[in-house]
Amino acid sequence: MSLNDRESWGVTNLRLAFPKKKSMLFKDLSLDYQKGEKILLLGPSGCGKSTLLQVLSGLVPDSVELPMRADRHAVPDNWGFIFQDPDTQFCMPYVDEEIAFVLENRSISRNRMSQLIHHYLDMVDLKLENSHQLIRTLSGGMKQRLAIASVLALEPDVLFLDEPTALLDPRGTVQLWQTVRRIGNDRTLIIVEHKIDHVLDFIDRVVLFNHKGEIFADGPKVTTLARYREKLDDFGIWHPGVWKGYEEKQLDKSDDTFGELILELNHFEVLHQKRVKLFIEELMIHRGEWIAIIGENGAGKSTMIEGIMGLLHTKGKLSWTFPHPEDHVQFVFQNPEYQFVTDSVEDELAFSLRIKKMNEDEIARRVDQSLERYALKEQRLQHPFQLSIGQKRRLSVASAMINHPDVLILDEPTFGQDARNTFALLDLFQQLRQEGTTIIMVTHEMEIVSRFATRTLTIDQGRLVKDTLNESSKEEKRFGYGFDEHEHVIF
Amino acid sequence: MDTVLTNTNTLFFKINPSLKFILISSLFIVYLFVQNLNTMIWASLFFLILYYFVSGLSGKWSFWFVLITLIVSLFSASAMILFGKGSHIIYHQSLILITQESLARGVLLGLRTFTFSLIGMIFATTTLPVPFFYSLMQQLKVPVRYAYGCLAAFRMIPIMAEEFMHIRQAMRVRGMTRQKGVKAFCERMTRYTITMLAQSIRRAQRTAIAMEAKRFSMTEKRTYFYEIGWSRNDVYFVIILLLTVALGFVFSSYFPLTPYTNVLDQ
């Protein structure tokens, strides 16, 4: 295959810095690619892959003004860019209007628009009864496919994808990559991604970055990945063998002895706007359990734990065996930023202790202990919003745990985290459980469910449909809602 | 927003939004210069009737809106009623002085507030943001960057509402709501502001980049998915509006309910 007759783009000797940062993000970085190539950029968080993608597309410096210089900066004529966050890629309220927005930008005549809108929606396999549907009613995965559809309306030769599945659940991830694979056939793809299971099949070249933003390996997929396999673990990449590698390191499987009853639900209903969103006939939770709540998007998993926390209106019996549940039960939100209430990491940790009017010496001691345990010592005086994604998550768990609660309830704690952070968190939860904390978490990650949870609750359409004990007994009993007989699991 | 609005397939939804915008705004100016209490009484009555027939709000929301507007109007009236000047004293005790003149002025002011809100709501509840901004671009030549900027901002409103709920829940979980007092309240407000500002700024920036990545440019010519034109409905609209205004003036001269034809006269 001769390389000369193909179009090629890229940067040569790129130098780029963020304002107010002492060191440069890129120093004399070069990357070239040719028409039809399918490239995966891999590297640790914060190494500048996303910024490089914006440079390659010309968004830097045209739309995002960053001081940069390059000997050569060749940008393709027709390109499309898919961003990470499904919620901030759109400017119109409805699906059809969003694609029309792109067509308007291209000055396509109005009478061709409806037909084209359907064409692009079909291309990404987004089947809607009516294309005039509110975008915010779509799931994250559907939003991302809509983002692809609207970018396809640009008829791009080159597609840049910046971690498009970082905020998607496993099913949305699979569907998205199926779509990309289908539409990417005759296009050039440049992909930055942390979850590479479904990407590896259709890419042909891999570029590896180190912490300093330098390219240290660049070559065909198979040889490059084979040679630098252990680097993937260092970077926290979700690759196909990642769980296996983690298990080897993780030795102790704790024994599953559960203590006394701590929570009892009976004919428990969670209401939202006067409608019953979740119903649980009977459920008992014991000390020391690790409960995973699973189910489809919108099945009512978050509703369930928010109901248990008393954040939504509920009916029926919800009884903790603690006299003051608010001192014994802590909740960690999916987005940690919402629950930060102070301006520094240490104040954040001390917050709930100060509310309880604990003496300052004891507070200082506990804060130091937590900073140590959750690896936040260096960040002690930083504003919580300035932390990295992994640090934010650790801080949110740390500030919930500083009171030594008996129960920790978490809403998708590993969501959007890289493999390294996820494993660090799981180790932590494992430790907490061994110390007697009961863990209740909503998750989509089946590996966590099968490896860690002692019990799995499956929610479907607002009902608890399955209650399974993992590991020891493998006992499985179905709740017979709608049938005459019903039974529940007895410990 | 969607559950609040009722049927959008009514006459007032089909009017050219730019025309509606201009006519409605000019009504504000007209009633700003009305000093005849009788005109104001009749006008607020007729606009209440018009509001009842054309408002896009569903019954429950509509009722609460009118009620709240009435209360607000009462407040704005009371300031003028209780402390105004005048020679025919009705009631006087320490600081409070009610005179016939100030009562008339106060009632006029209250009714004006009431009418303004009704007129504003007639517009707001029958105009959807997307057609409105498209019409502004097409009929009034508003620069595209402002129009699409506003549309993008509209999209943020439900996201922000959801975010507000999350922060409120988070504060409850963290125990922030257990603290009482003015200081704790200020502290909470600061948190809401900082968190929501930080999120919104980030979102706005990302959206702006995404829009530019979709080749949104501010100068080039573009086509429009919706073409907002004119129809017979616009004529009906102008007639209905003129009739409502005219009836107010006619009734005030034929059926004056009060002797105050100019409240500014001493």
PDB file of N, CA and C in Angstrom, chain A residues 213-254:
ATOM      1  N   GLY A 213       2.884  13.860  29.110  1.00  0.00           N
ATOM      2  CA  GLY A 213       2.295  14.284  27.850  1.00  0.00           C
ATOM      3  C   GLY A 213       3.191  14.002  26.663  1.00  0.00           C
ATOM      4  N   GLU A 214       4.055  13.000  26.785  1.00  0.00           N
ATOM      5  CA  GLU A 214       4.906  12.627  25.658  1.00  0.00           C
ATOM      6  C   GLU A 214       4.402  11.310  25.077  1.00  0.00           C
ATOM      7  N   ILE A 215       4.588  11.166  23.767  1.00  0.00           N
ATOM      8  CA  ILE A 215       4.227   9.893  23.139  1.00  0.00           C
ATOM      9  C   ILE A 215       5.407   8.951  23.307  1.00  0.00           C
ATOM     10  N   PHE A 216       5.170   7.786  23.930  1.00  0.00           N
ATOM     11  CA  PHE A 216       6.306   6.878  24.078  1.00  0.00           C
ATOM     12  C   PHE A 216       6.146   5.613  23.250  1.00  0.00           C
ATOM     13  N   ALA A 217       4.985   5.422  22.681  1.00  0.00           N
ATOM     14  CA  ALA A 217       4.824   4.272  21.793  1.00  0.00           C
ATOM     15  C   ALA A 217       3.751   4.601  20.778  1.00  0.00           C
ATOM     16  N   ASP A 218       3.944   4.151  19.567  1.00  0.00           N
ATOM     17  CA  ASP A 218       3.015   4.462  18.493  1.00  0.00           C
ATOM     18  C   ASP A 218       3.177   3.374  17.443  1.00  0.00           C
ATOM     19  N   GLY A 219       2.160   2.556  17.263  1.00  0.00           N
ATOM     20  CA  GLY A 219       2.310   1.495  16.285  1.00  0.00           C
ATOM     21  C   GLY A 219       1.047   0.687  16.128  1.00  0.00           C
ATOM     22  N   PRO A 220       1.147  -0.409  15.388  1.00  0.00           N
ATOM     23  CA  PRO A 220      -0.018  -1.248  15.158  1.00  0.00           C
ATOM     24  C   PRO A 220      -0.574  -1.787  16.477  1.00  0.00           C
ATOM     25  N   LYS A 221      -1.878  -1.992  16.490  1.00  0.00           N
ATOM     26  CA  LYS A 221      -2.586  -2.373  17.717  1.00  0.00           C
ATOM     27  C   LYS A 221      -1.949  -3.566  18.432  1.00  0.00           C
ATOM     28  N   VAL A 222      -1.819  -4.666  17.710  1.00  0.00           N
ATOM     29  CA  VAL A 222      -1.459  -5.925  18.359  1.00  0.00           C
ATOM     30  C   VAL A 222      -0.089  -5.853  19.021  1.00  0.00           C
ATOM     31  N   THR A 223       0.919  -5.425  18.274  1.00  0.00           N
ATOM     32  CA  THR A 223       2.273  -5.432  18.833  1.00  0.00           C
ATOM     33  C   THR A 223       2.415  -4.400  19.943  1.00  0.00           C
ATOM     34  N   THR A 224       1.843  -3.221  19.746  1.00  0.00           N
ATOM     35  CA  THR A 224       2.003  -2.174  20.751  1.00  0.00           C
ATOM     36  C   THR A 224       1.366  -2.572  22.070  1.00  0.00           C
ATOM     37  N   LEU A 225       0.139  -3.095  21.985  1.00  0.00           N
ATOM     38  CA  LEU A 225      -0.548  -3.454  23.224  1.00  0.00           C
ATOM     39  C   LEU A 225       0.126  -4.623  23.924  1.00  0.00           C
ATOM     40  N   ALA A 226       0.632  -5.564  23.126  1.00  0.00           N
ATOM     41  CA  ALA A 226       1.290  -6.715  23.728  1.00  0.00           C
ATOM     42  C   ALA A 226       2.536  -6.268  24.477  1.00  0.00           C
ATOM     43  N   ARG A 227       3.250  -5.324  23.873  1.00  0.00           N
ATOM     44  CA  ARG A 227       4.510  -4.893  24.461  1.00  0.00           C
ATOM     45  C   ARG A 227       4.311  -4.069  25.733  1.00  0.00           C
ATOM     46  N   TYR A 228       3.266  -3.259  25.750  1.00  0.00           N
ATOM     47  CA  TYR A 228       3.090  -2.347  26.888  1.00  0.00           C
ATOM     48  C   TYR A 228       1.885  -2.721  27.736  1.00  0.00           C
ATOM     49  N   ARG A 229       1.607  -3.992  27.817  1.00  0.00           N
ATOM     50  CA  ARG A 229       0.412  -4.434  28.498  1.00  0.00           C
ATOM     51  C   ARG A 229       0.309  -3.918  29.943  1.00  0.00           C
ATOM     52  N   GLU A 230       1.405  -4.018  30.675  1.00  0.00           N
ATOM     53  CA  GLU A 230       1.326  -3.625  32.090  1.00  0.00           C
ATOM     54  C   GLU A 230       1.100  -2.115  32.242  1.00  0.00           C
ATOM     55  N   LYS A 231       1.453  -1.361  31.193  1.00  0.00           N
ATOM     56  CA  LYS A 231       1.226   0.093  31.246  1.00  0.00           C
ATOM     57  C   LYS A 231      -0.272   0.403  31.340  1.00  0.00           C
ATOM     58  N   LEU A 232      -1.089  -0.446  30.707  1.00  0.00           N
ATOM     59  CA  LEU A 232      -2.535  -0.218  30.711  1.00  0.00           C
ATOM     60  C   LEU A 232      -3.068  -0.204  32.139  1.00  0.00           C
ATOM     61  N   ASP A 233      -2.546  -1.120  32.962  1.00  0.00           N
ATOM     62  CA  ASP A 233      -2.971  -1.139  34.362  1.00  0.00           C
ATOM     63  C   ASP A 233      -2.534   0.132  35.077  1.00  0.00           C
ATOM     64  N   ASP A 234      -1.291   0.561  34.785  1.00  0.00           N
ATOM     65  CA  ASP A 234      -0.789   1.790  35.402  1.00  0.00           C
ATOM     66  C   ASP A 234      -1.683   2.980  35.069  1.00  0.00           C
ATOM     67  N   PHE A 235      -2.154   3.005  33.822  1.00  0.00           N
ATOM     68  CA  PHE A 235      -2.952   4.158  33.385  1.00  0.00           C
ATOM     69  C   PHE A 235      -4.396   4.082  33.869  1.00  0.00           C
ATOM     70  N   GLY A 236      -4.783   2.946  34.407  1.00  0.00           N
ATOM     71  CA  GLY A 236      -6.168   2.792  34.847  1.00  0.00           C
ATOM     72  C   GLY A 236      -7.114   2.539  33.690  1.00  0.00           C
ATOM     73  N   ILE A 237      -6.597   1.967  32.605  1.00  0.00           N
ATOM     74  CA  ILE A 237      -7.432   1.676  31.440  1.00  0.00           C
ATOM     75  C   ILE A 237      -8.306   0.455  31.729  1.00  0.00           C
ATOM     76  N   TRP A 238      -9.566   0.523  31.311  1.00  0.00           N
ATOM     77  CA  TRP A 238     -10.433  -0.655  31.399  1.00  0.00           C
ATOM     78  C   TRP A 238     -10.172  -1.529  30.189  1.00  0.00           C
ATOM     79  N   HIS A 239      -9.284  -2.499  30.313  1.00  0.00           N
ATOM     80  CA  HIS A 239      -9.024  -3.382  29.173  1.00  0.00           C
ATOM     81  C   HIS A 239      -9.593  -4.762  29.493  1.00  0.00           C
ATOM     82  N   PRO A 240      -9.680  -5.650  28.498  1.00  0.00           N
ATOM     83  CA  PRO A 240     -10.396  -6.907  28.719  1.00  0.00           C
ATOM     84  C   PRO A 240      -9.879  -7.728  29.907  1.00  0.00           C
ATOM     85  N   GLY A 241      -8.582  -7.707  30.199  1.00  0.00           N
ATOM     86  CA  GLY A 241      -8.083  -8.566  31.276  1.00  0.00           C
ATOM     87  C   GLY A 241      -7.944  -7.869  32.607  1.00  0.00           C
ATOM     88  N   VAL A 242      -8.551  -6.681  32.727  1.00  0.00           N
ATOM     89  CA  VAL A 242      -8.251  -5.842  33.892  1.00  0.00           C
ATOM     90  C   VAL A 242      -8.726  -6.454  35.203  1.00  0.00           C
ATOM     91  N   TRP A 243      -9.903  -7.097  35.181  1.00  0.00           N
ATOM     92  CA  TRP A 243     -10.430  -7.668  36.422  1.00  0.00           C
ATOM     93  C   TRP A 243      -9.602  -8.856  36.885  1.00  0.00           C
ATOM     94  N   LYS A 244      -9.135  -9.611  35.903  1.00  0.00           N
ATOM     95  CA  LYS A 244      -8.319 -10.764  36.238  1.00  0.00           C
ATOM     96  C   LYS A 244      -7.047 -10.317  36.955  1.00  0.00           C
ATOM     97  N   GLY A 245      -6.416  -9.301  36.411  1.00  0.00           N
ATOM     98  CA  GLY A 245      -5.198  -8.773  37.013  1.00  0.00           C
ATOM     99  C   GLY A 245      -5.448  -8.264  38.418  1.00  0.00           C
ATOM    100  N   TYR A 246      -6.636  -7.683  38.619  1.00  0.00           N
ATOM    101  CA  TYR A 246      -6.957  -7.131  39.927  1.00  0.00           C
ATOM    102  C   TYR A 246      -7.144  -8.251  40.944  1.00  0.00           C
ATOM    103  N   GLU A 247      -7.796  -9.321  40.512  1.00  0.00           N
ATOM    104  CA  GLU A 247      -8.077 -10.417  41.426  1.00  0.00           C
ATOM    105  C   GLU A 247      -6.791 -11.052  41.941  1.00  0.00           C
ATOM    106  N   GLU A 248      -5.791 -11.117  41.046  1.00  0.00           N
ATOM    107  CA  GLU A 248      -4.522 -11.706  41.463  1.00  0.00           C
ATOM    108  C   GLU A 248      -3.902 -10.935  42.616  1.00  0.00           C
ATOM    109  N   LYS A 249      -4.087  -9.613  42.565  1.00  0.00           N
ATOM    110  CA  LYS A 249      -3.491  -8.794  43.608  1.00  0.00           C
ATOM    111  C   LYS A 249      -4.307  -8.855  44.891  1.00  0.00           C
ATOM    112  N   GLN A 250      -5.607  -9.078  44.721  1.00  0.00           N
ATOM    113  CA  GLN A 250      -6.495  -9.034  45.870  1.00  0.00           C
ATOM    114  C   GLN A 250      -6.643 -10.431  46.458  1.00  0.00           C
ATOM    115  N   LEU A 251      -6.134 -10.620  47.667  1.00  0.00           N
ATOM    116  CA  LEU A 251      -6.054 -11.970  48.197  1.00  0.00           C
ATOM    117  C   LEU A 251      -7.204 -12.354  49.122  1.00  0.00           C
ATOM    118  N   ASP A 252      -7.427 -11.542  50.112  1.00  0.00           N
ATOM    119  CA  ASP A 252      -8.371 -11.971  51.144  1.00  0.00           C
ATOM    120  C   ASP A 252      -9.821 -11.862  50.696  1.00  0.00           C
ATOM    121  N   LYS A 253     -10.476 -12.971  50.708  1.00  0.00           N
ATOM    122  CA  LYS A 253     -11.923 -13.008  50.495  1.00  0.00           C
ATOM    123  C   LYS A 253     -12.536 -13.112  51.873  1.00  0.00           C
ATOM    124  N   SER A 254     -13.256 -12.121  52.247  1.00  0.00           N
ATOM    125  CA  SER A 254     -13.711 -12.111  53.633  1.00  0.00           C
ATOM    126  C   SER A 254     -14.842 -13.110  53.849  1.00  0.00           C
TER     127      SER A 254
END
